[in-house]
């Protein structure tokens, strides 16, 4: 319930602490899962102090328990172990400190961890985070590689040495982080985000050597998996060895079996590339040489043809044909002209023979009236009518006498 306070009527610190303690005392016991980061067992002390931390977040809470509660699991629980605690929240009023009073501690077994990981794997796969179409291809020759690994670790040495041996000019942006324990997840997540924000980083490698299932748990953390899924830069997972298979392997764009394998897959081998360039150059030279030789043979074959060796021969042969065709044309045209001339002469003779003039030349005459009309019948004229007679060599007047 709310308190009626003001600057004029404040509550003393002790009263506030007492009220908070009262509210917390009303809370019931809860089951809490976390990782033990600090463990204090003082000889002869009846109370054991430990700190329980959330591996995925930078949050921890103090836990106390009676010695006999912890002794029940002392042989299997140590710092770094994941446990499930049944505890009741408590408020220590003198210091204003919240803690949990544990009544039971249970270690989380490997089988239980694997079952939870399998359930998380199915959930993330159902969201499409492991889909093959989300995988991005790696650049052929990255100019700057981001590397997330443990400080001075064998994984860092393997990646750097193998990559530089394959391509001496390769550059790295290294982020050293904790690769196991309670600080691993937040540090790896932060390092991946920093490298992903650098525009010049072409690919990110997350690497560590092999380890137990518990050691590799940070690389199956949901927060880390989602961070890698959201990266714009291709990510390579190089966690553990061939049998190891954390969830990071499924969400990464490429899985490498070892850190050394990651270096081989990310960076091309300069010797192999030089051999490939030399092979391609030799192949190109052979192709060009074969093309030139083929064209030279074709040119020689073309030049060896008779028309190319004696180009005037074709003209000379065609000249004879042209002369023959011209003579033939002339003869044909002559025949046509002679025939036409003969036909024209015959037609002219027929026209002349049938003309009125030819009739007049045979002694006939044409009588015409004064208006020029030709007299064709005797009843067309009258007695004493003046006519005009036309003969072959002129005309003269006549008069009708009936």
Short mmCIF file of N, CA and C in Angstrom, two decimals, residues 90-235:
data_model
loop_
_atom_site.label_atom_id
_atom_site.label_comp_id
_atom_site.label_asym_id
_atom_site.label_seq_id
_atom_site.Cartn_x
_atom_site.Cartn_y
_atom_site.Cartn_z
N UNK A 90 14.72 -12.69 1.86
CA UNK A 90 14.88 -12.09 3.19
C UNK A 90 15.44 -10.70 3.04
N UNK A 91 15.09 -9.85 3.99
CA UNK A 91 15.59 -8.46 3.99
C UNK A 91 16.39 -8.22 5.27
N UNK A 92 17.66 -7.85 5.08
CA UNK A 92 18.52 -7.55 6.23
C UNK A 92 18.44 -6.06 6.48
N UNK A 93 17.62 -5.69 7.45
CA UNK A 93 17.29 -4.27 7.67
C UNK A 93 18.51 -3.41 8.01
N UNK A 94 19.45 -3.86 8.85
CA UNK A 94 20.56 -2.95 9.21
C UNK A 94 21.37 -2.48 7.99
N UNK A 95 21.51 -3.32 7.00
CA UNK A 95 22.29 -2.94 5.82
C UNK A 95 21.41 -2.66 4.59
N UNK A 96 20.14 -2.87 4.72
CA UNK A 96 19.25 -2.68 3.57
C UNK A 96 19.61 -3.60 2.43
N UNK A 97 19.79 -4.88 2.73
CA UNK A 97 20.30 -5.85 1.74
C UNK A 97 19.30 -6.99 1.58
N UNK A 98 19.03 -7.31 0.30
CA UNK A 98 18.14 -8.43 -0.03
C UNK A 98 18.96 -9.68 -0.26
N UNK A 99 18.49 -10.80 0.25
CA UNK A 99 19.16 -12.08 0.02
C UNK A 99 18.11 -13.18 -0.01
N UNK A 100 18.57 -14.37 -0.36
CA UNK A 100 17.69 -15.54 -0.38
C UNK A 100 18.18 -16.52 0.68
N UNK A 101 17.24 -17.04 1.48
CA UNK A 101 17.57 -18.07 2.46
C UNK A 101 17.22 -19.42 1.85
N UNK A 102 18.24 -20.23 1.48
CA UNK A 102 18.02 -21.49 0.77
C UNK A 102 17.66 -22.58 1.74
N UNK A 103 16.62 -23.32 1.41
CA UNK A 103 16.23 -24.48 2.20
C UNK A 103 16.65 -25.77 1.51
N UNK A 104 16.91 -25.67 0.18
CA UNK A 104 17.32 -26.86 -0.57
C UNK A 104 18.11 -26.42 -1.80
N UNK A 105 19.16 -27.16 -2.10
CA UNK A 105 19.99 -26.87 -3.28
C UNK A 105 20.09 -28.14 -4.11
N UNK A 106 19.80 -28.02 -5.37
CA UNK A 106 19.89 -29.17 -6.28
C UNK A 106 20.80 -28.83 -7.45
N UNK A 107 21.80 -29.65 -7.68
CA UNK A 107 22.64 -29.39 -8.88
C UNK A 107 21.87 -29.72 -10.15
N UNK A 108 22.10 -28.94 -11.19
CA UNK A 108 21.48 -29.21 -12.49
C UNK A 108 22.36 -30.22 -13.22
N UNK A 109 21.83 -31.40 -13.49
CA UNK A 109 22.62 -32.44 -14.14
C UNK A 109 22.79 -32.19 -15.63
N UNK A 110 23.76 -32.92 -16.21
CA UNK A 110 24.05 -32.78 -17.64
C UNK A 110 22.83 -33.18 -18.47
N UNK A 111 22.17 -34.24 -18.07
CA UNK A 111 21.00 -34.67 -18.82
C UNK A 111 19.91 -33.62 -18.83
N UNK A 112 19.69 -32.99 -17.68
CA UNK A 112 18.67 -31.94 -17.60
C UNK A 112 19.07 -30.75 -18.45
N UNK A 113 20.37 -30.39 -18.43
CA UNK A 113 20.86 -29.28 -19.25
C UNK A 113 20.64 -29.57 -20.74
N UNK A 114 20.97 -30.79 -21.13
CA UNK A 114 20.80 -31.15 -22.54
C UNK A 114 19.34 -31.13 -22.95
N UNK A 115 18.46 -31.57 -22.05
CA UNK A 115 17.03 -31.54 -22.36
C UNK A 115 16.54 -30.10 -22.53
N UNK A 116 17.03 -29.20 -21.68
CA UNK A 116 16.63 -27.80 -21.81
C UNK A 116 17.18 -27.19 -23.09
N UNK A 117 18.42 -27.56 -23.41
CA UNK A 117 19.00 -27.05 -24.65
C UNK A 117 18.23 -27.55 -25.87
N UNK A 118 17.80 -28.80 -25.82
CA UNK A 118 17.03 -29.36 -26.93
C UNK A 118 15.69 -28.64 -27.08
N UNK A 119 15.06 -28.32 -25.96
CA UNK A 119 13.80 -27.59 -26.01
C UNK A 119 14.03 -26.18 -26.56
N UNK A 120 15.11 -25.52 -26.12
CA UNK A 120 15.43 -24.19 -26.65
C UNK A 120 15.76 -24.26 -28.13
N UNK A 121 16.44 -25.32 -28.53
CA UNK A 121 16.78 -25.50 -29.95
C UNK A 121 15.51 -25.60 -30.80
N UNK A 122 14.52 -26.36 -30.32
CA UNK A 122 13.28 -26.49 -31.08
C UNK A 122 12.54 -25.15 -31.16
N UNK A 123 12.56 -24.41 -30.07
CA UNK A 123 11.88 -23.10 -30.06
C UNK A 123 12.51 -22.14 -31.06
N UNK A 124 13.85 -22.06 -31.03
CA UNK A 124 14.54 -21.14 -31.94
C UNK A 124 14.42 -21.60 -33.39
N UNK A 125 14.46 -22.91 -33.60
CA UNK A 125 14.29 -23.41 -34.96
C UNK A 125 12.89 -23.10 -35.48
N UNK A 126 11.90 -23.19 -34.58
CA UNK A 126 10.54 -22.85 -34.99
C UNK A 126 10.39 -21.39 -35.39
N UNK A 127 11.24 -20.53 -34.86
CA UNK A 127 11.23 -19.11 -35.23
C UNK A 127 11.99 -18.86 -36.53
N UNK A 128 12.63 -19.88 -37.07
CA UNK A 128 13.35 -19.71 -38.33
C UNK A 128 14.78 -19.21 -38.18
N UNK A 129 15.32 -19.18 -36.96
CA UNK A 129 16.68 -18.66 -36.77
C UNK A 129 17.74 -19.59 -37.33
N UNK A 130 17.42 -20.86 -37.52
CA UNK A 130 18.40 -21.82 -38.05
C UNK A 130 18.17 -22.12 -39.53
N UNK A 131 17.26 -21.42 -40.17
CA UNK A 131 16.90 -21.72 -41.56
C UNK A 131 18.10 -21.52 -42.48
N UNK A 132 18.22 -22.39 -43.48
CA UNK A 132 19.36 -22.32 -44.40
C UNK A 132 19.33 -21.06 -45.25
N UNK A 133 18.12 -20.54 -45.58
CA UNK A 133 18.06 -19.36 -46.43
C UNK A 133 18.51 -18.09 -45.72
N UNK A 134 18.73 -18.17 -44.41
CA UNK A 134 19.25 -17.02 -43.67
C UNK A 134 20.78 -16.96 -43.70
N UNK A 135 21.39 -18.06 -44.09
CA UNK A 135 22.85 -18.11 -44.10
C UNK A 135 23.40 -17.20 -45.19
N UNK A 136 24.37 -16.39 -44.83
CA UNK A 136 24.99 -15.47 -45.79
C UNK A 136 26.36 -16.01 -46.21
N UNK A 137 26.71 -15.85 -47.47
CA UNK A 137 28.02 -16.33 -47.93
C UNK A 137 29.15 -15.47 -47.35
N UNK A 138 30.29 -16.10 -47.13
CA UNK A 138 31.45 -15.37 -46.62
C UNK A 138 32.15 -14.66 -47.77
N UNK A 139 32.75 -13.52 -47.50
CA UNK A 139 33.53 -12.84 -48.56
C UNK A 139 34.73 -13.69 -48.95
N UNK A 140 35.11 -13.62 -50.24
CA UNK A 140 36.23 -14.42 -50.71
C UNK A 140 37.52 -14.05 -50.01
N UNK A 141 37.79 -12.76 -49.88
CA UNK A 141 39.02 -12.29 -49.25
C UNK A 141 38.68 -11.17 -48.28
N UNK A 142 38.38 -11.50 -47.02
CA UNK A 142 38.04 -10.44 -46.05
C UNK A 142 39.24 -9.55 -45.75
N UNK A 143 39.00 -8.25 -45.75
CA UNK A 143 40.08 -7.31 -45.45
C UNK A 143 40.33 -7.19 -43.95
N UNK A 144 39.27 -7.31 -43.15
CA UNK A 144 39.40 -7.23 -41.69
C UNK A 144 38.48 -8.27 -41.08
N UNK A 145 39.05 -9.10 -40.21
CA UNK A 145 38.30 -10.19 -39.57
C UNK A 145 38.15 -9.88 -38.09
N UNK A 146 36.91 -9.94 -37.62
CA UNK A 146 36.67 -9.80 -36.19
C UNK A 146 36.80 -11.16 -35.51
N UNK A 147 37.54 -11.19 -34.38
CA UNK A 147 37.79 -12.46 -33.68
C UNK A 147 37.39 -12.28 -32.22
N UNK A 148 36.48 -13.14 -31.76
CA UNK A 148 36.06 -13.17 -30.36
C UNK A 148 36.57 -14.46 -29.76
N UNK A 149 37.44 -14.34 -28.74
CA UNK A 149 38.05 -15.55 -28.16
C UNK A 149 38.60 -15.21 -26.78
N UNK A 150 39.07 -16.23 -26.08
CA UNK A 150 39.69 -16.04 -24.78
C UNK A 150 41.06 -15.39 -24.90
N UNK A 151 41.45 -14.67 -23.86
CA UNK A 151 42.74 -13.98 -23.88
C UNK A 151 43.89 -15.00 -23.84
N UNK A 152 44.84 -14.84 -24.79
CA UNK A 152 46.02 -15.70 -24.88
C UNK A 152 45.64 -17.17 -24.94
N UNK A 153 44.53 -17.49 -25.60
CA UNK A 153 44.05 -18.86 -25.66
C UNK A 153 44.63 -19.58 -26.88
N UNK A 154 44.54 -20.90 -26.82
CA UNK A 154 45.00 -21.70 -27.96
C UNK A 154 44.13 -21.43 -29.18
N UNK A 155 42.85 -21.14 -28.96
CA UNK A 155 41.97 -20.85 -30.08
C UNK A 155 42.41 -19.58 -30.80
N UNK A 156 42.76 -18.54 -30.04
CA UNK A 156 43.23 -17.29 -30.66
C UNK A 156 44.52 -17.55 -31.44
N UNK A 157 45.44 -18.30 -30.85
CA UNK A 157 46.72 -18.59 -31.53
C UNK A 157 46.49 -19.39 -32.80
N UNK A 158 45.60 -20.37 -32.73
CA UNK A 158 45.35 -21.20 -33.93
C UNK A 158 44.76 -20.37 -35.06
N UNK A 159 43.80 -19.51 -34.74
CA UNK A 159 43.16 -18.71 -35.79
C UNK A 159 44.15 -17.73 -36.39
N UNK A 160 44.88 -16.98 -35.54
CA UNK A 160 45.79 -15.96 -36.04
C UNK A 160 46.93 -16.57 -36.85
N UNK A 161 47.56 -17.62 -36.30
CA UNK A 161 48.71 -18.20 -36.98
C UNK A 161 48.31 -18.85 -38.30
N UNK A 162 47.23 -19.62 -38.31
CA UNK A 162 46.82 -20.29 -39.54
C UNK A 162 46.34 -19.30 -40.59
N UNK A 163 45.62 -18.28 -40.16
CA UNK A 163 45.13 -17.29 -41.12
C UNK A 163 46.30 -16.51 -41.74
N UNK A 164 47.25 -16.09 -40.93
CA UNK A 164 48.38 -15.32 -41.46
C UNK A 164 49.32 -16.20 -42.27
N UNK A 165 49.37 -17.48 -41.94
CA UNK A 165 50.17 -18.39 -42.76
C UNK A 165 49.54 -18.55 -44.15
N UNK A 166 48.21 -18.57 -44.19
CA UNK A 166 47.53 -18.73 -45.48
C UNK A 166 47.51 -17.43 -46.27
N UNK A 167 47.33 -16.31 -45.58
CA UNK A 167 47.29 -15.01 -46.27
C UNK A 167 47.98 -13.99 -45.37
N UNK A 168 49.26 -13.73 -45.56
CA UNK A 168 50.03 -12.88 -44.63
C UNK A 168 49.45 -11.48 -44.45
N UNK A 169 48.74 -10.95 -45.42
CA UNK A 169 48.26 -9.57 -45.34
C UNK A 169 46.94 -9.44 -44.57
N UNK A 170 46.39 -10.54 -44.08
CA UNK A 170 45.09 -10.47 -43.41
C UNK A 170 45.23 -9.68 -42.11
N UNK A 171 44.16 -8.92 -41.75
CA UNK A 171 44.16 -8.12 -40.52
C UNK A 171 43.02 -8.61 -39.62
N UNK A 172 43.26 -8.46 -38.30
CA UNK A 172 42.28 -8.92 -37.31
C UNK A 172 41.93 -7.80 -36.35
N UNK A 173 40.66 -7.81 -35.94
CA UNK A 173 40.18 -6.97 -34.84
C UNK A 173 39.76 -7.95 -33.75
N UNK A 174 40.61 -8.08 -32.69
CA UNK A 174 40.43 -9.12 -31.69
C UNK A 174 39.71 -8.55 -30.47
N UNK A 175 38.76 -9.30 -29.96
CA UNK A 175 38.09 -8.98 -28.70
C UNK A 175 38.28 -10.18 -27.77
N UNK A 176 39.08 -9.97 -26.71
CA UNK A 176 39.32 -11.03 -25.73
C UNK A 176 38.23 -11.00 -24.67
N UNK A 177 37.60 -12.14 -24.46
CA UNK A 177 36.47 -12.23 -23.53
C UNK A 177 36.60 -13.51 -22.71
N UNK A 178 35.78 -13.60 -21.69
CA UNK A 178 35.66 -14.86 -20.96
C UNK A 178 34.86 -15.83 -21.81
N UNK A 179 35.36 -17.05 -21.95
CA UNK A 179 34.69 -18.03 -22.80
C UNK A 179 34.02 -19.13 -21.98
N UNK A 180 34.03 -18.98 -20.66
CA UNK A 180 33.27 -19.87 -19.80
C UNK A 180 33.04 -19.15 -18.48
N UNK A 181 32.08 -19.63 -17.74
CA UNK A 181 31.78 -18.96 -16.49
C UNK A 181 30.65 -17.96 -16.64
N UNK A 182 30.38 -17.27 -15.54
CA UNK A 182 29.21 -16.40 -15.48
C UNK A 182 29.36 -15.15 -16.31
N UNK A 183 30.59 -14.74 -16.60
CA UNK A 183 30.79 -13.51 -17.37
C UNK A 183 30.89 -13.78 -18.88
N UNK A 184 30.84 -15.02 -19.28
CA UNK A 184 31.08 -15.36 -20.69
C UNK A 184 29.99 -14.78 -21.60
N UNK A 185 28.72 -15.03 -21.26
CA UNK A 185 27.64 -14.62 -22.16
C UNK A 185 27.61 -13.10 -22.37
N UNK A 186 27.56 -12.27 -21.33
CA UNK A 186 27.51 -10.83 -21.59
C UNK A 186 28.74 -10.30 -22.32
N UNK A 187 29.91 -10.85 -22.01
CA UNK A 187 31.12 -10.37 -22.69
C UNK A 187 31.14 -10.77 -24.16
N UNK A 188 30.76 -12.00 -24.47
CA UNK A 188 30.73 -12.44 -25.86
C UNK A 188 29.67 -11.66 -26.64
N UNK A 189 28.51 -11.46 -26.04
CA UNK A 189 27.45 -10.69 -26.70
C UNK A 189 27.92 -9.28 -26.99
N UNK A 190 28.55 -8.63 -26.03
CA UNK A 190 29.04 -7.27 -26.22
C UNK A 190 30.11 -7.22 -27.31
N UNK A 191 31.02 -8.20 -27.30
CA UNK A 191 32.08 -8.22 -28.31
C UNK A 191 31.50 -8.41 -29.72
N UNK A 192 30.53 -9.30 -29.87
CA UNK A 192 29.92 -9.52 -31.18
C UNK A 192 29.21 -8.25 -31.66
N UNK A 193 28.50 -7.58 -30.76
CA UNK A 193 27.81 -6.35 -31.15
C UNK A 193 28.80 -5.27 -31.58
N UNK A 194 29.91 -5.12 -30.83
CA UNK A 194 30.92 -4.11 -31.19
C UNK A 194 31.51 -4.39 -32.56
N UNK A 195 31.85 -5.64 -32.84
CA UNK A 195 32.45 -5.96 -34.14
C UNK A 195 31.43 -5.81 -35.27
N UNK A 196 30.18 -6.13 -34.98
CA UNK A 196 29.15 -6.01 -36.02
C UNK A 196 28.90 -4.54 -36.38
N UNK A 197 29.14 -3.64 -35.44
CA UNK A 197 28.94 -2.21 -35.70
C UNK A 197 30.08 -1.60 -36.49
N UNK A 198 31.22 -2.28 -36.57
CA UNK A 198 32.35 -1.77 -37.34
C UNK A 198 32.13 -2.10 -38.82
N UNK A 199 31.99 -1.07 -39.63
CA UNK A 199 31.68 -1.29 -41.06
C UNK A 199 32.82 -1.98 -41.78
N UNK A 200 34.06 -1.80 -41.32
CA UNK A 200 35.19 -2.40 -42.04
C UNK A 200 35.39 -3.87 -41.73
N UNK A 201 34.69 -4.40 -40.72
CA UNK A 201 34.80 -5.84 -40.41
C UNK A 201 33.95 -6.62 -41.40
N UNK A 202 34.58 -7.56 -42.11
CA UNK A 202 33.88 -8.33 -43.15
C UNK A 202 33.29 -9.63 -42.65
N UNK A 203 33.87 -10.20 -41.61
CA UNK A 203 33.38 -11.47 -41.07
C UNK A 203 33.81 -11.55 -39.61
N UNK A 204 33.00 -12.24 -38.78
CA UNK A 204 33.28 -12.38 -37.36
C UNK A 204 33.44 -13.87 -37.04
N UNK A 205 34.52 -14.19 -36.33
CA UNK A 205 34.76 -15.57 -35.88
C UNK A 205 34.62 -15.59 -34.36
N UNK A 206 33.77 -16.49 -33.86
CA UNK A 206 33.66 -16.73 -32.42
C UNK A 206 34.32 -18.08 -32.16
N UNK A 207 35.42 -18.08 -31.39
CA UNK A 207 36.22 -19.30 -31.26
C UNK A 207 36.56 -19.60 -29.81
N UNK A 208 36.63 -20.87 -29.51
CA UNK A 208 37.21 -21.36 -28.26
C UNK A 208 37.54 -22.83 -28.45
N UNK A 209 38.43 -23.33 -27.60
CA UNK A 209 38.81 -24.72 -27.70
C UNK A 209 37.72 -25.63 -27.15
N UNK A 210 38.01 -26.91 -27.12
CA UNK A 210 37.03 -27.85 -26.63
C UNK A 210 36.79 -27.71 -25.14
N UNK A 211 35.83 -28.43 -24.64
CA UNK A 211 35.50 -28.39 -23.23
C UNK A 211 34.31 -29.28 -22.93
N UNK A 212 33.95 -29.30 -21.68
CA UNK A 212 32.81 -30.11 -21.27
C UNK A 212 31.52 -29.43 -21.69
N UNK A 213 30.43 -30.14 -21.49
CA UNK A 213 29.13 -29.57 -21.83
C UNK A 213 28.88 -28.31 -21.03
N UNK A 214 29.25 -28.33 -19.72
CA UNK A 214 29.05 -27.16 -18.88
C UNK A 214 29.91 -26.00 -19.35
N UNK A 215 31.14 -26.28 -19.82
CA UNK A 215 32.03 -25.21 -20.26
C UNK A 215 31.49 -24.52 -21.52
N UNK A 216 30.80 -25.27 -22.36
CA UNK A 216 30.31 -24.71 -23.62
C UNK A 216 28.89 -24.15 -23.53
N UNK A 217 28.29 -24.19 -22.33
CA UNK A 217 26.92 -23.69 -22.18
C UNK A 217 26.76 -22.23 -22.61
N UNK A 218 27.72 -21.34 -22.34
CA UNK A 218 27.51 -19.94 -22.78
C UNK A 218 27.24 -19.80 -24.27
N UNK A 219 27.74 -20.73 -25.07
CA UNK A 219 27.57 -20.63 -26.51
C UNK A 219 26.27 -21.27 -26.99
N UNK A 220 25.45 -21.72 -26.03
CA UNK A 220 24.09 -22.16 -26.33
C UNK A 220 23.07 -21.24 -25.68
N UNK A 221 23.54 -20.11 -25.14
CA UNK A 221 22.65 -19.18 -24.47
C UNK A 221 21.72 -18.50 -25.48
N UNK A 222 20.46 -18.33 -25.11
CA UNK A 222 19.47 -17.76 -26.02
C UNK A 222 19.81 -16.33 -26.40
N UNK A 223 20.32 -15.53 -25.45
CA UNK A 223 20.66 -14.14 -25.76
C UNK A 223 21.76 -14.06 -26.81
N UNK A 224 22.77 -14.92 -26.67
CA UNK A 224 23.87 -14.93 -27.65
C UNK A 224 23.36 -15.39 -29.01
N UNK A 225 22.52 -16.41 -29.05
CA UNK A 225 21.99 -16.92 -30.31
C UNK A 225 21.20 -15.83 -31.03
N UNK A 226 20.37 -15.11 -30.31
CA UNK A 226 19.58 -14.05 -30.94
C UNK A 226 20.46 -12.87 -31.38
N UNK A 227 21.51 -12.60 -30.64
CA UNK A 227 22.43 -11.53 -31.04
C UNK A 227 23.12 -11.88 -32.35
N UNK A 228 23.57 -13.11 -32.49
CA UNK A 228 24.23 -13.53 -33.73
C UNK A 228 23.23 -13.53 -34.89
N UNK A 229 21.99 -13.94 -34.61
CA UNK A 229 20.97 -13.95 -35.68
C UNK A 229 20.68 -12.54 -36.19
N UNK A 230 20.85 -11.54 -35.32
CA UNK A 230 20.56 -10.16 -35.72
C UNK A 230 21.75 -9.46 -36.38
N UNK A 231 22.90 -10.11 -36.44
CA UNK A 231 24.10 -9.48 -37.01
C UNK A 231 23.93 -9.27 -38.51
N UNK A 232 24.46 -8.15 -39.00
CA UNK A 232 24.50 -7.90 -40.44
C UNK A 232 25.77 -8.49 -41.05
N UNK A 233 26.78 -8.75 -40.20
CA UNK A 233 28.06 -9.30 -40.66
C UNK A 233 28.01 -10.82 -40.56
N UNK A 234 28.49 -11.55 -41.56
CA UNK A 234 28.53 -13.02 -41.46
C UNK A 234 29.33 -13.47 -40.24
N UNK A 235 28.82 -14.49 -39.56
CA UNK A 235 29.44 -15.00 -38.34
C UNK A 235 29.83 -16.46 -38.55
#
